[in-house]
Short mmCIF file of C-alpha atoms in Angstrom, two decimals:
data_model
loop_
_atom_site.label_atom_id
_atom_site.label_comp_id
_atom_site.label_asym_id
_atom_site.label_seq_id
_atom_site.Cartn_x
_atom_site.Cartn_y
_atom_site.Cartn_z
CA MET A 639 88.15 209.91 64.22
CA ALA A 640 90.99 207.86 65.63
CA GLY A 641 90.34 205.33 68.38
CA ILE A 642 92.03 206.34 71.59
CA LEU A 643 90.99 203.21 73.39
CA ARG A 644 90.54 199.82 71.82
CA LEU A 645 89.67 196.39 73.14
CA ALA A 646 90.30 193.49 70.78
CA ASP A 647 88.68 190.15 71.63
CA VAL A 648 89.33 190.61 75.34
CA THR A 649 88.57 187.83 77.80
CA LYS A 650 89.13 188.02 81.55
CA ASP A 651 88.96 184.74 83.38
CA TYR A 652 89.40 184.88 87.16
CA ALA A 653 90.85 181.75 88.67
CA ARG A 654 88.26 181.73 91.44
CA SER A 655 85.11 183.41 90.17
CA GLY A 656 85.29 182.38 86.53
CA ILE A 657 84.88 184.40 83.35
CA ALA A 658 84.05 188.07 83.95
CA ILE A 659 84.53 189.33 80.39
CA ARG A 660 84.20 187.20 77.27
CA ASN A 661 85.49 188.13 73.81
CA VAL A 662 84.74 191.83 74.08
CA SER A 663 85.83 194.17 71.27
CA PHE A 664 85.04 197.86 70.90
CA GLU A 665 86.67 201.17 70.19
CA LEU A 666 86.28 204.56 71.83
CA ASN A 667 86.75 207.65 69.75
CA LYS A 668 88.43 210.85 70.78
CA GLY A 669 86.11 213.03 72.83
CA GLU A 670 83.27 210.49 72.80
CA PHE A 671 80.77 209.93 75.61
CA LEU A 672 80.07 206.23 76.08
CA PHE A 673 77.83 204.41 78.55
CA LEU A 674 78.46 200.93 79.83
CA ALA A 675 75.12 199.33 80.65
CA GLY A 676 74.15 196.07 82.23
CA HIS A 677 73.14 194.48 85.50
CA SER A 678 75.49 194.47 88.42
CA GLY A 679 77.87 191.60 87.87
CA ALA A 680 77.62 191.95 84.09
CA GLY A 681 81.28 192.93 83.89
CA LYS A 682 81.16 196.74 83.76
CA SER A 683 83.65 197.26 86.58
CA THR A 684 85.97 194.56 85.25
CA LEU A 685 85.95 196.27 81.88
CA LEU A 686 86.95 199.57 83.48
CA LYS A 687 89.71 197.83 85.44
CA LEU A 688 91.00 196.33 82.23
CA ILE A 689 91.11 199.79 80.69
CA SER A 690 93.02 201.29 83.66
CA MET A 691 95.18 198.15 83.60
CA ALA A 692 94.44 197.30 87.19
CA GLU A 693 93.73 193.96 85.58
CA ARG A 694 95.34 192.29 82.58
CA PRO A 695 93.21 190.36 80.10
CA THR A 696 93.50 186.58 80.06
CA SER A 697 93.47 186.79 76.27
CA GLY A 698 93.02 189.57 73.74
CA GLU A 699 94.49 193.04 73.91
CA VAL A 700 93.61 196.36 75.53
CA ARG A 701 95.19 199.43 73.92
CA VAL A 702 94.99 202.74 75.74
CA SER A 703 96.79 205.89 74.73
CA GLY A 704 99.69 204.08 73.09
CA PHE A 705 100.02 201.44 75.82
CA SER A 706 99.17 197.82 75.13
CA SER A 707 98.11 195.37 77.83
CA SER A 708 100.37 192.77 76.22
CA THR A 709 103.55 194.79 76.49
CA ILE A 710 103.06 197.38 79.27
CA LYS A 711 105.49 197.02 82.14
CA GLU A 712 104.35 197.40 85.71
CA ARG A 713 106.44 200.52 86.20
CA GLU A 714 104.74 202.13 83.19
CA ILE A 715 101.29 201.79 84.70
CA PRO A 716 101.63 205.01 86.74
CA LYS A 717 102.32 206.85 83.46
CA LEU A 718 99.12 205.45 82.00
CA ARG A 719 97.15 206.33 85.13
CA ARG A 720 98.22 209.94 84.81
CA ARG A 721 96.49 210.11 81.45
CA LEU A 722 93.28 208.68 82.84
CA GLY A 723 90.77 210.08 85.27
CA ILE A 724 88.92 207.53 87.38
CA VAL A 725 85.90 207.97 89.65
CA PHE A 726 83.94 205.40 91.60
CA GLN A 727 80.55 204.93 93.13
CA ASP A 728 82.06 205.19 96.64
CA PHE A 729 84.07 208.38 95.80
CA ARG A 730 87.26 207.05 97.48
CA LEU A 731 88.19 210.34 99.10
CA LEU A 732 90.64 210.42 101.98
CA PRO A 733 88.51 211.15 105.06
CA ASP A 734 91.19 213.05 106.97
CA ARG A 735 91.82 215.56 104.20
CA THR A 736 89.72 218.51 103.11
CA ALA A 737 88.23 218.77 99.63
CA GLU A 738 91.11 220.85 98.34
CA GLN A 739 93.69 218.62 100.05
CA ASN A 740 92.13 215.59 98.41
CA VAL A 741 92.49 217.20 95.01
CA ALA A 742 95.97 218.52 95.78
CA PHE A 743 97.04 215.06 96.96
CA ALA A 744 96.65 213.71 93.42
CA LEU A 745 98.93 216.45 92.14
CA GLU A 746 101.47 216.00 94.92
CA VAL A 747 101.94 212.30 94.30
CA THR A 748 102.71 212.94 90.66
CA GLY A 749 105.44 215.35 91.66
CA ALA A 750 103.79 218.61 90.55
CA SER A 751 105.56 221.77 91.72
CA ARG A 752 104.12 223.29 94.87
CA ALA A 753 103.57 226.62 93.16
CA SER A 754 101.40 225.05 90.48
CA ILE A 755 99.22 223.02 92.83
CA GLY A 756 97.26 225.79 94.58
CA PRO A 757 95.91 227.60 91.50
CA LYS A 758 95.11 224.36 89.73
CA VAL A 759 93.16 222.99 92.69
CA SER A 760 91.14 226.22 92.95
CA ARG A 761 90.38 226.16 89.24
CA LEU A 762 89.23 222.51 89.36
CA LEU A 763 87.04 223.02 92.42
CA MET A 764 85.52 226.00 90.66
CA GLN A 765 84.90 223.87 87.58
CA VAL A 766 82.99 221.26 89.58
CA GLY A 767 81.09 223.97 91.47
CA LEU A 768 82.64 223.45 94.88
CA ALA A 769 84.83 226.52 95.27
CA SER A 770 82.93 227.54 98.41
CA LYS A 771 83.52 224.19 100.13
CA ALA A 772 87.23 223.82 99.51
CA THR A 773 88.07 223.50 103.20
CA ALA A 774 85.26 221.07 104.08
CA PHE A 775 86.06 217.48 104.99
CA PRO A 776 84.33 214.68 103.07
CA HIS A 777 81.99 213.87 105.97
CA GLU A 778 80.77 217.47 105.89
CA LEU A 779 79.77 217.15 102.24
CA SER A 780 76.73 215.55 100.61
CA GLY A 781 77.17 212.52 98.35
CA GLY A 782 76.86 214.63 95.25
CA GLU A 783 79.44 217.09 96.56
CA GLN A 784 81.84 214.30 97.45
CA GLN A 785 81.55 212.94 93.94
CA ARG A 786 82.34 216.40 92.60
CA VAL A 787 85.53 216.43 94.64
CA ALA A 788 86.39 212.99 93.26
CA ILE A 789 85.77 214.26 89.73
CA ALA A 790 87.95 217.30 90.34
CA ARG A 791 90.67 214.95 91.57
CA ALA A 792 90.28 212.79 88.48
CA LEU A 793 90.82 215.82 86.28
CA VAL A 794 94.08 217.05 87.81
CA ASN A 795 96.26 215.53 85.13
CA ASP A 796 94.08 216.68 82.24
CA PRO A 797 93.12 213.12 81.25
CA PHE A 798 92.09 212.28 77.70
CA VAL A 799 89.43 209.95 79.08
CA LEU A 800 87.45 209.89 82.32
CA LEU A 801 86.42 206.43 83.52
CA ALA A 802 83.40 206.58 85.82
CA ASP A 803 82.26 203.40 87.55
CA GLU A 804 78.62 203.93 88.60
CA PRO A 805 79.41 207.50 89.68
CA THR A 806 75.78 208.17 90.52
CA GLY A 807 75.06 204.82 92.14
CA ASN A 808 74.92 206.32 95.64
CA LEU A 809 73.10 209.52 94.69
CA ASP A 810 69.49 210.65 94.53
CA ASP A 811 67.88 211.65 91.23
CA LYS A 812 68.65 215.33 91.55
CA ALA A 813 72.32 214.75 92.37
CA THR A 814 72.54 212.10 89.66
CA HIS A 815 71.37 214.55 87.07
CA ALA A 816 73.76 217.22 88.28
CA ILE A 817 76.73 214.84 88.14
CA TYR A 818 75.68 213.74 84.68
CA LEU A 819 75.56 217.36 83.54
CA LEU A 820 79.00 217.94 85.00
CA LEU A 821 80.35 214.93 83.10
CA ARG A 822 78.78 216.23 79.90
CA GLU A 823 80.43 219.59 80.50
CA ILE A 824 83.79 217.91 80.96
CA ASN A 825 83.13 215.90 77.82
CA ALA A 826 82.26 219.08 75.92
CA SER A 827 85.69 220.46 76.71
CA GLY A 828 87.29 217.51 74.92
CA THR A 829 87.71 214.76 77.49
CA ALA A 830 86.21 211.42 76.49
CA VAL A 831 83.99 209.80 79.15
CA VAL A 832 83.21 206.14 79.76
CA MET A 833 80.44 205.89 82.32
CA ALA A 834 79.22 202.60 83.72
CA THR A 835 75.63 202.72 84.95
CA HIS A 836 72.58 200.54 85.33
CA ASP A 837 70.34 203.60 85.15
CA VAL A 838 68.51 203.01 81.84
CA SER A 839 66.45 206.18 82.12
CA LEU A 840 69.64 208.23 82.17
CA ILE A 841 70.87 206.58 78.97
CA GLU A 842 67.45 206.97 77.43
CA ARG A 843 67.36 210.71 78.13
CA THR A 844 70.70 211.26 76.43
CA GLY A 845 70.35 209.09 73.34
CA LEU A 846 74.09 208.47 73.38
CA ARG A 847 76.01 205.35 72.39
CA PHE A 848 76.07 202.57 74.95
CA LEU A 849 77.58 199.13 75.28
CA GLU A 850 75.38 196.52 76.86
CA LEU A 851 77.08 193.76 78.79
CA ASP A 852 75.47 190.57 79.96
CA LYS A 853 77.38 187.92 81.90
CA GLY A 854 80.61 189.31 80.54
CA GLU A 855 79.54 189.35 76.92
CA LEU A 856 79.03 192.44 74.81
CA ILE A 857 75.50 191.93 73.48
CA PHE A 858 74.86 195.38 72.06
CA ASP A 859 76.83 198.40 70.88
CA GLY A 860 74.72 201.31 69.64
CA THR A 861 72.03 203.81 70.64
CA ASP A 862 68.84 201.71 70.57
CA VAL A 863 67.56 202.17 74.11
CA ALA A 864 64.28 200.38 73.47
CA ARG A 865 66.29 197.23 73.01
CA LEU A 866 68.22 197.79 76.23
CA LYS A 867 65.00 198.31 78.18
CA ALA A 868 63.53 195.12 76.78
CA ASP A 869 66.70 193.21 77.63
CA LEU A 870 66.82 194.41 81.20
CA ARG A 871 63.14 193.67 81.74
CA GLY A 872 63.64 190.25 80.20
CA ALA A 873 66.58 189.59 82.47
CA GLY A 874 64.46 190.74 85.40
CA ARG A 875 61.83 188.13 84.57
CA ARG A 876 64.29 185.28 84.17
CA MET B 892 110.51 214.16 99.44
CA ARG B 893 108.92 216.73 101.73
CA LEU B 894 105.68 214.89 101.35
CA ALA B 895 107.38 211.65 102.30
CA TRP B 896 108.61 213.16 105.59
CA ARG B 897 105.15 214.44 106.34
CA GLU B 898 103.77 210.95 105.81
CA VAL B 899 106.39 209.51 108.16
CA LEU B 900 105.45 211.93 110.94
CA LEU B 901 101.80 211.23 110.35
CA ALA B 902 102.37 207.49 110.55
CA PHE B 903 104.14 207.81 113.88
CA ARG B 904 101.44 210.06 115.31
CA ARG B 905 98.78 207.59 114.24
CA SER B 906 100.33 204.53 115.81
CA PRO B 907 102.96 205.49 118.39
CA ALA B 908 102.64 202.13 120.18
CA LEU B 909 103.64 200.22 117.07
CA GLY B 910 106.48 202.61 116.54
CA PHE B 911 107.83 202.08 120.03
CA LEU B 912 107.47 198.33 119.69
CA SER B 913 109.64 198.31 116.56
CA ILE B 914 112.23 200.59 118.06
CA THR B 915 112.40 198.54 121.26
CA THR B 916 112.88 195.27 119.40
CA ILE B 917 115.66 196.66 117.29
CA ALA B 918 117.22 198.21 120.38
CA PHE B 919 117.22 194.90 122.24
CA SER B 920 118.53 192.88 119.33
CA LEU B 921 121.41 195.29 118.90
CA PHE B 922 121.92 195.52 122.66
CA ALA B 923 122.35 191.74 122.90
CA PHE B 924 124.72 191.88 119.99
CA GLY B 925 126.53 194.80 121.58
CA LEU B 926 127.00 193.11 124.95
CA PHE B 927 128.67 190.11 123.37
CA GLY B 928 130.66 192.49 121.23
CA LEU B 929 131.88 194.33 124.33
CA VAL B 930 132.94 191.10 126.00
CA ALA B 931 134.78 190.06 122.85
CA ILE B 932 136.46 193.44 122.57
CA ASN B 933 137.59 193.37 126.18
CA ILE B 934 138.98 189.86 125.84
CA GLN B 935 140.81 191.08 122.76
CA THR B 936 142.25 193.99 124.71
CA ALA B 937 143.32 191.65 127.49
CA LEU B 938 144.91 189.37 124.92
CA HIS B 939 146.97 192.22 123.55
CA ALA B 940 148.17 193.16 126.98
CA ILE B 941 149.06 189.56 127.77
CA GLU B 942 150.70 189.02 124.43
CA ASN B 943 152.99 191.96 125.05
CA ARG B 944 154.00 190.40 128.32
CA VAL B 945 154.41 186.89 127.03
CA GLU B 946 157.52 185.67 128.58
CA VAL B 947 159.42 182.47 128.93
CA ARG B 948 160.58 181.80 132.41
CA ALA B 949 163.41 179.41 133.21
CA PHE B 950 163.34 178.41 136.84
CA LEU B 951 166.79 177.71 138.20
CA VAL B 952 167.94 174.88 140.38
CA ASP B 953 168.31 175.55 144.07
CA GLY B 954 171.56 177.31 144.90
CA ALA B 955 172.52 178.07 141.31
CA LYS B 956 175.96 179.66 141.10
CA GLU B 957 176.22 183.27 139.99
CA THR B 958 178.75 182.42 137.28
CA ASP B 959 176.43 179.81 135.81
CA VAL B 960 173.54 182.24 135.86
CA ASN B 961 175.59 184.94 134.15
CA GLU B 962 176.75 182.47 131.54
CA LEU B 963 173.14 181.52 130.88
CA LEU B 964 172.09 185.18 130.61
CA ALA B 965 174.87 185.95 128.15
CA ALA B 966 174.02 182.93 125.98
CA VAL B 967 170.34 183.70 126.01
CA ALA B 968 170.83 187.36 125.11
CA ARG B 969 172.57 186.28 121.91
CA LEU B 970 169.51 184.33 120.71
CA PRO B 971 167.71 186.08 117.84
CA GLN B 972 164.22 185.49 119.32
CA VAL B 973 164.96 187.22 122.60
CA ALA B 974 164.18 190.88 123.17
CA ASP B 975 165.70 191.02 126.61
CA ALA B 976 166.54 188.76 129.49
CA GLY B 977 166.82 189.36 133.21
CA TYR B 978 167.62 187.52 136.41
CA VAL B 979 165.09 187.33 139.22
CA SER B 980 166.74 186.28 142.48
CA PRO B 981 164.84 184.12 145.00
CA ASP B 982 164.52 187.15 147.31
CA SER B 983 163.10 189.47 144.72
CA ALA B 984 160.76 186.70 143.50
CA LEU B 985 159.37 186.44 147.01
CA GLN B 986 159.06 190.21 147.29
CA ARG B 987 157.19 190.40 144.00
CA ALA B 988 154.87 187.61 145.04
CA ARG B 989 154.11 189.41 148.28
CA SER B 990 153.23 192.64 146.62
CA GLU B 991 151.23 191.10 143.77
CA LEU B 992 149.39 188.63 145.96
CA ALA B 993 148.97 190.73 149.07
CA GLU B 994 146.07 188.58 150.27
CA PHE B 995 148.41 185.63 150.72
CA ARG B 996 151.15 187.53 152.52
CA ASP B 997 150.84 185.37 155.66
CA VAL B 998 151.16 182.15 153.71
CA MET B 999 154.34 183.37 152.14
CA GLU B 1000 155.99 184.23 155.41
CA GLY B 1001 159.28 182.36 155.38
CA ALA B 1002 158.49 180.73 152.04
CA MET B 1003 161.20 179.98 149.49
CA LEU B 1004 160.78 180.70 145.83
CA PRO B 1005 163.23 179.59 143.17
CA GLY B 1006 165.31 182.13 141.25
CA SER B 1007 164.63 182.42 137.57
CA VAL B 1008 165.68 183.94 134.28
CA GLU B 1009 162.89 185.83 132.49
CA LEU B 1010 162.94 186.21 128.74
CA ARG B 1011 160.80 188.62 126.77
CA LEU B 1012 160.44 187.69 123.14
CA LYS B 1013 160.56 189.92 120.12
CA PRO B 1014 157.19 190.59 118.45
CA GLY B 1015 156.46 187.96 115.83
CA MET B 1016 158.47 185.37 117.78
CA ARG B 1017 155.70 184.62 120.22
CA ASP B 1018 154.15 181.67 118.43
CA PRO B 1019 153.97 178.28 120.16
CA GLU B 1020 156.57 176.69 117.85
CA THR B 1021 159.32 179.23 118.60
CA MET B 1022 158.56 179.03 122.28
CA LYS B 1023 158.80 175.29 122.27
CA GLN B 1024 162.18 175.36 120.54
CA LEU B 1025 163.50 177.99 122.90
CA SER B 1026 162.18 176.07 125.84
CA SER B 1027 163.95 172.85 124.91
CA ARG B 1028 167.14 174.79 124.25
CA LEU B 1029 167.02 176.34 127.73
CA GLN B 1030 166.33 172.95 129.18
CA THR B 1031 169.81 171.82 128.05
CA TYR B 1032 171.51 174.11 130.57
CA PRO B 1033 172.16 172.21 133.81
CA VAL B 1034 171.40 175.32 135.86
CA VAL B 1035 167.82 175.31 134.52
CA GLU B 1036 165.37 173.19 136.42
CA GLU B 1037 162.12 173.88 134.57
CA VAL B 1038 160.92 176.11 131.74
CA ARG B 1039 157.46 177.60 131.68
CA TYR B 1040 155.70 179.87 129.23
CA GLY B 1041 152.21 181.34 129.15
CA ARG B 1042 151.22 180.18 125.71
CA GLU B 1043 148.57 177.76 126.92
CA TRP B 1044 146.89 180.60 128.66
CA VAL B 1045 146.97 182.79 125.63
CA GLU B 1046 145.56 180.03 123.49
CA LYS B 1047 142.77 179.43 125.96
CA LEU B 1048 141.90 183.10 125.91
CA TYR B 1049 141.89 183.08 122.14
CA ARG B 1050 139.47 180.20 122.20
CA VAL B 1051 137.18 181.96 124.70
CA ARG B 1052 137.20 185.03 122.52
CA THR B 1053 136.22 183.00 119.47
CA ILE B 1054 133.37 181.32 121.34
CA VAL B 1055 132.08 184.63 122.67
CA GLY B 1056 132.33 186.12 119.20
CA VAL B 1057 130.46 183.28 117.54
CA ALA B 1058 127.80 183.13 120.27
CA GLY B 1059 127.33 186.90 120.13
CA THR B 1060 127.08 186.95 116.36
CA GLY B 1061 124.64 184.03 116.36
CA LEU B 1062 122.44 185.50 119.04
CA GLY B 1063 122.65 188.93 117.45
CA LEU B 1064 121.59 187.53 114.09
CA VAL B 1065 118.64 185.73 115.61
CA PHE B 1066 117.57 188.91 117.37
CA ALA B 1067 118.13 190.89 114.19
CA LEU B 1068 115.90 188.48 112.31
CA VAL B 1069 113.21 188.87 114.95
CA ALA B 1070 113.60 192.63 114.65
CA VAL B 1071 113.25 192.48 110.86
CA ILE B 1072 110.08 190.42 111.24
CA ILE B 1073 108.61 192.73 113.86
CA ILE B 1074 109.46 195.85 111.87
CA GLY B 1075 107.94 194.15 108.85
CA ALA B 1076 104.79 193.37 110.80
CA THR B 1077 104.42 196.88 112.19
CA ILE B 1078 105.00 198.45 108.79
CA ARG B 1079 102.45 196.03 107.41
CA MET B 1080 99.92 197.17 110.00
CA ALA B 1081 100.70 200.76 109.12
CA ILE B 1082 100.14 199.93 105.46
CA LEU B 1083 96.89 198.11 106.15
CA ALA B 1084 95.70 201.12 108.11
CA ARG B 1085 96.33 203.19 105.01
CA THR B 1086 95.19 200.82 102.28
CA LYS B 1087 92.70 203.41 101.10
CA GLU B 1088 95.32 206.07 100.81
CA ILE B 1089 97.67 203.81 98.87
CA GLU B 1090 94.83 202.81 96.58
CA VAL B 1091 94.13 206.46 95.83
CA MET B 1092 97.83 207.10 95.29
CA ARG B 1093 98.00 204.39 92.67
CA LEU B 1094 94.74 205.50 91.13
CA VAL B 1095 96.14 208.93 90.36
CA GLY B 1096 99.44 207.59 89.11
CA ALA B 1097 101.90 207.52 91.99
CA THR B 1098 104.92 205.39 91.20
CA ASN B 1099 105.88 202.40 93.33
CA GLY B 1100 108.87 204.32 94.58
CA TYR B 1101 106.69 207.18 95.70
CA VAL B 1102 104.33 204.91 97.61
CA ARG B 1103 107.24 203.03 99.13
CA LEU B 1104 109.45 205.94 100.20
CA PRO B 1105 107.64 207.03 103.39
CA TYR B 1106 107.64 203.47 104.71
CA LEU B 1107 111.30 202.98 103.94
CA ILE B 1108 112.16 206.23 105.70
CA ASP B 1109 109.92 205.20 108.56
CA GLY B 1110 111.65 201.81 108.95
CA THR B 1111 115.13 203.28 108.64
CA LEU B 1112 114.48 205.99 111.22
CA LYS B 1113 113.13 203.43 113.66
CA GLY B 1114 116.21 201.33 113.04
CA ILE B 1115 118.50 204.26 113.77
CA ALA B 1116 116.54 205.11 116.92
CA GLY B 1117 116.82 201.47 118.00
CA GLY B 1118 120.55 201.54 117.33
CA LEU B 1119 121.02 204.67 119.42
CA ILE B 1120 119.04 203.23 122.31
CA ALA B 1121 121.05 200.00 122.14
CA LEU B 1122 124.21 202.07 122.24
CA ALA B 1123 123.00 203.97 125.29
CA LEU B 1124 122.09 200.69 127.04
CA ALA B 1125 125.45 199.15 126.21
CA TRP B 1126 127.22 202.28 127.44
CA THR B 1127 125.32 202.14 130.71
CA ALA B 1128 126.11 198.46 131.16
CA ASN B 1129 129.75 199.14 130.40
CA ARG B 1130 129.84 201.98 132.93
CA MET B 1131 128.36 199.76 135.60
CA VAL B 1132 130.92 197.00 135.02
CA SER B 1133 133.71 199.54 134.72
CA SER B 1134 132.93 201.25 137.98
CA SER B 1135 132.20 198.20 140.12
CA PHE B 1136 134.23 195.26 138.75
CA MET B 1137 137.04 196.09 136.42
CA GLU B 1138 138.27 198.59 133.88
CA THR B 1139 136.70 197.81 130.50
CA THR B 1140 137.01 199.15 127.00
CA PHE B 1141 133.99 200.59 125.15
CA PHE B 1142 133.38 200.62 121.40
CA THR B 1143 135.40 202.94 119.21
CA GLY B 1144 133.61 205.67 117.28
CA GLU B 1145 133.63 203.57 114.14
CA GLN B 1146 132.16 200.57 115.93
CA MET B 1147 129.40 202.73 117.40
CA LEU B 1148 128.60 204.10 113.95
CA LEU B 1149 128.52 200.56 112.61
CA GLY B 1150 126.04 199.55 115.31
CA VAL B 1151 123.67 202.39 114.50
CA LEU B 1152 124.07 201.61 110.82
CA ALA B 1153 123.16 197.99 111.53
CA GLY B 1154 119.95 199.27 113.11
CA ALA B 1155 119.22 201.34 110.02
CA VAL B 1156 119.77 198.31 107.80
CA ILE B 1157 117.47 196.15 109.93
CA GLY B 1158 114.75 198.80 109.78
CA LEU B 1159 115.16 199.33 106.06
CA LEU B 1160 115.15 195.61 105.33
CA GLY B 1161 112.02 194.97 107.39
CA SER B 1162 110.05 197.76 105.75
CA TRP B 1163 111.35 196.94 102.26
CA ILE B 1164 110.18 193.35 102.45
CA SER B 1165 106.84 194.32 103.92
CA VAL B 1166 106.05 197.12 101.48
CA GLY B 1167 107.23 195.11 98.52
CA ARG B 1168 104.92 192.27 99.36
CA HIS B 1169 101.97 194.56 99.87
CA LEU B 1170 102.55 196.50 96.67
CA ARG B 1171 102.71 193.34 94.60
CA LYS B 1172 99.41 192.30 96.10
CA VAL B 1173 97.48 195.51 95.53
CA TRP B 1174 98.36 195.65 91.86
CA HIS B 1175 96.28 192.58 91.33
CA ASP B 1176 93.63 193.08 93.95
CA ARG B 1177 90.16 191.61 93.80
#
C-alpha cells in the first residue's frame, strides 16, 4: 500500500519552548487507522500541526497528499486543508451557529454551490447520528454531540485522512466509545484516521498500530500495548 | 461574495460603536481636508475673476489736455499687448468711487480724483514682465503722472492660495493617517472578536482572500460613509458661509466623487494593513 502521509526525520524546534519533535519518521498507509500515544506535552499535537502544515518542520520533510513541507507555498495550504479533516478536543464549533450551519460553514468557505450544501449537510449529520439535532446550537448539545458535529464538519470535503487531536479528551467513557466507533465507521469507508490520545485502554481494546511519543521522540511504532502500558507507568513513577 | 456581505452586516451589528468611531474619524479627516480645499477653490475662483480684470492704469497729470489724452489713447491702442483702452475722466472717476465705496460718500464730497487711462490686456499678456515693460513705456508720455497695475495683488493671492493648499493637504494627510490607524485598530478589534471563526475558516481550507474579503468590504464601506458625511458637513459649512458672508463656490461633481473615493481608499488601506498583519500571525500561531 502506498504511503499517503510521510514524515522523514522531522524535527520541530520552537524558539521559545525548545524542541517539540525530534527526528521523527513514519509513514501512514491509505485507509489506515493510527493512534498517536504519549503523555500530554509529548508532541502529539505538534505532530498533527506539522501534518496539517500549521507548522513547518525545523528540519526534515513532511509529505502529505503530494504536498511537501519544503516546497509548499502559503497560498497552497488551503488546498491541502481541503483534503484533510481535522477535529480537536475542544470541538471548535462556532457558538452562534446551529449544528447544520456549522457544517455548512465549512462548505461555504470553500466556495461550494448553494444547491449542493443543503443535501450534503443533511447526509453528514445523518452519518454522525445527529440528524434530529440539526437546528440545535452547540450549547444545547452534549460534549459527545458537539464532537459529532465537528466530525461532520471535518468530513465535508471528503478528506483522505482525518486528523483527530484528543477528540475524546473532554468526554465520558460512554461518549468516548461512541466517538471511537464513529471514527472506525468513517475509517471503514476508506478515510484514514490519525487519532492522538493518552487513553491507553482505548488503544488496548482495538489492537491497532500506534506511535508512542516521549519528549518529542518517537520511541515505539507498532501494536505492542503491553510495552506502552509499561512505559506510561514508568513515566508516571519518574 | 454573498457570504462576505453577510459577514459585513454581522460585524456591524456586533460592534456598532466601533463602526461609528471609524466612520466619524474618516469623516472628520476628510472634512478638514475639504474645508481647506474649499478655501483654496474659492481663492482660485477669485483669482480667475481678478485675472480677467487685470488692468494697467495710467493716472494723468492734473489738467491734461484732451488732445494729449487722445494721442495717448491712439498710441496705446496700437500696442500688441492691449485688448482695449479707455479714458476715465476725473468726474466719472469720482462717480465710480462714490458708487463702489458708498460708505465713504461723505468723505468724497468735493474730493478731486485724477483722470486716467485704463488698459485691459490680452490673455497671456498679463505676466509681470509684460506689465513692467508696458508700464515704463507709458511712463514716457508727459501726460502720464503715474502707472499702477494690480500684479502685486494677484501674486499675493497666488501665494495665499499655495499656502492654504499646502496647509490643507498637510493637515488632511495627517488626519487621513489617523483615520487609517483608527480604522486599522477597529478592524483589528473586529478580527480579535472573531479569532475563533477565522481559525475555523482556515482549518477547513478558506483562502486568505476569502478570510480577508469581508474586512476589506467593511473598511471600504466605512470609508465611503465617512466620505459622504464629510461631504455633507462641508456642504453645510459652505451654505452657512454663502448665506451669511459671501458667495462661495462648492466642489464640482468630480471633486465630490474624488473625496468619497479618498474615504474608500482610507478605509480599504486601514483594513488591508490590519487584516494582513493578523493573517500572517495566525498562520504561525502558538
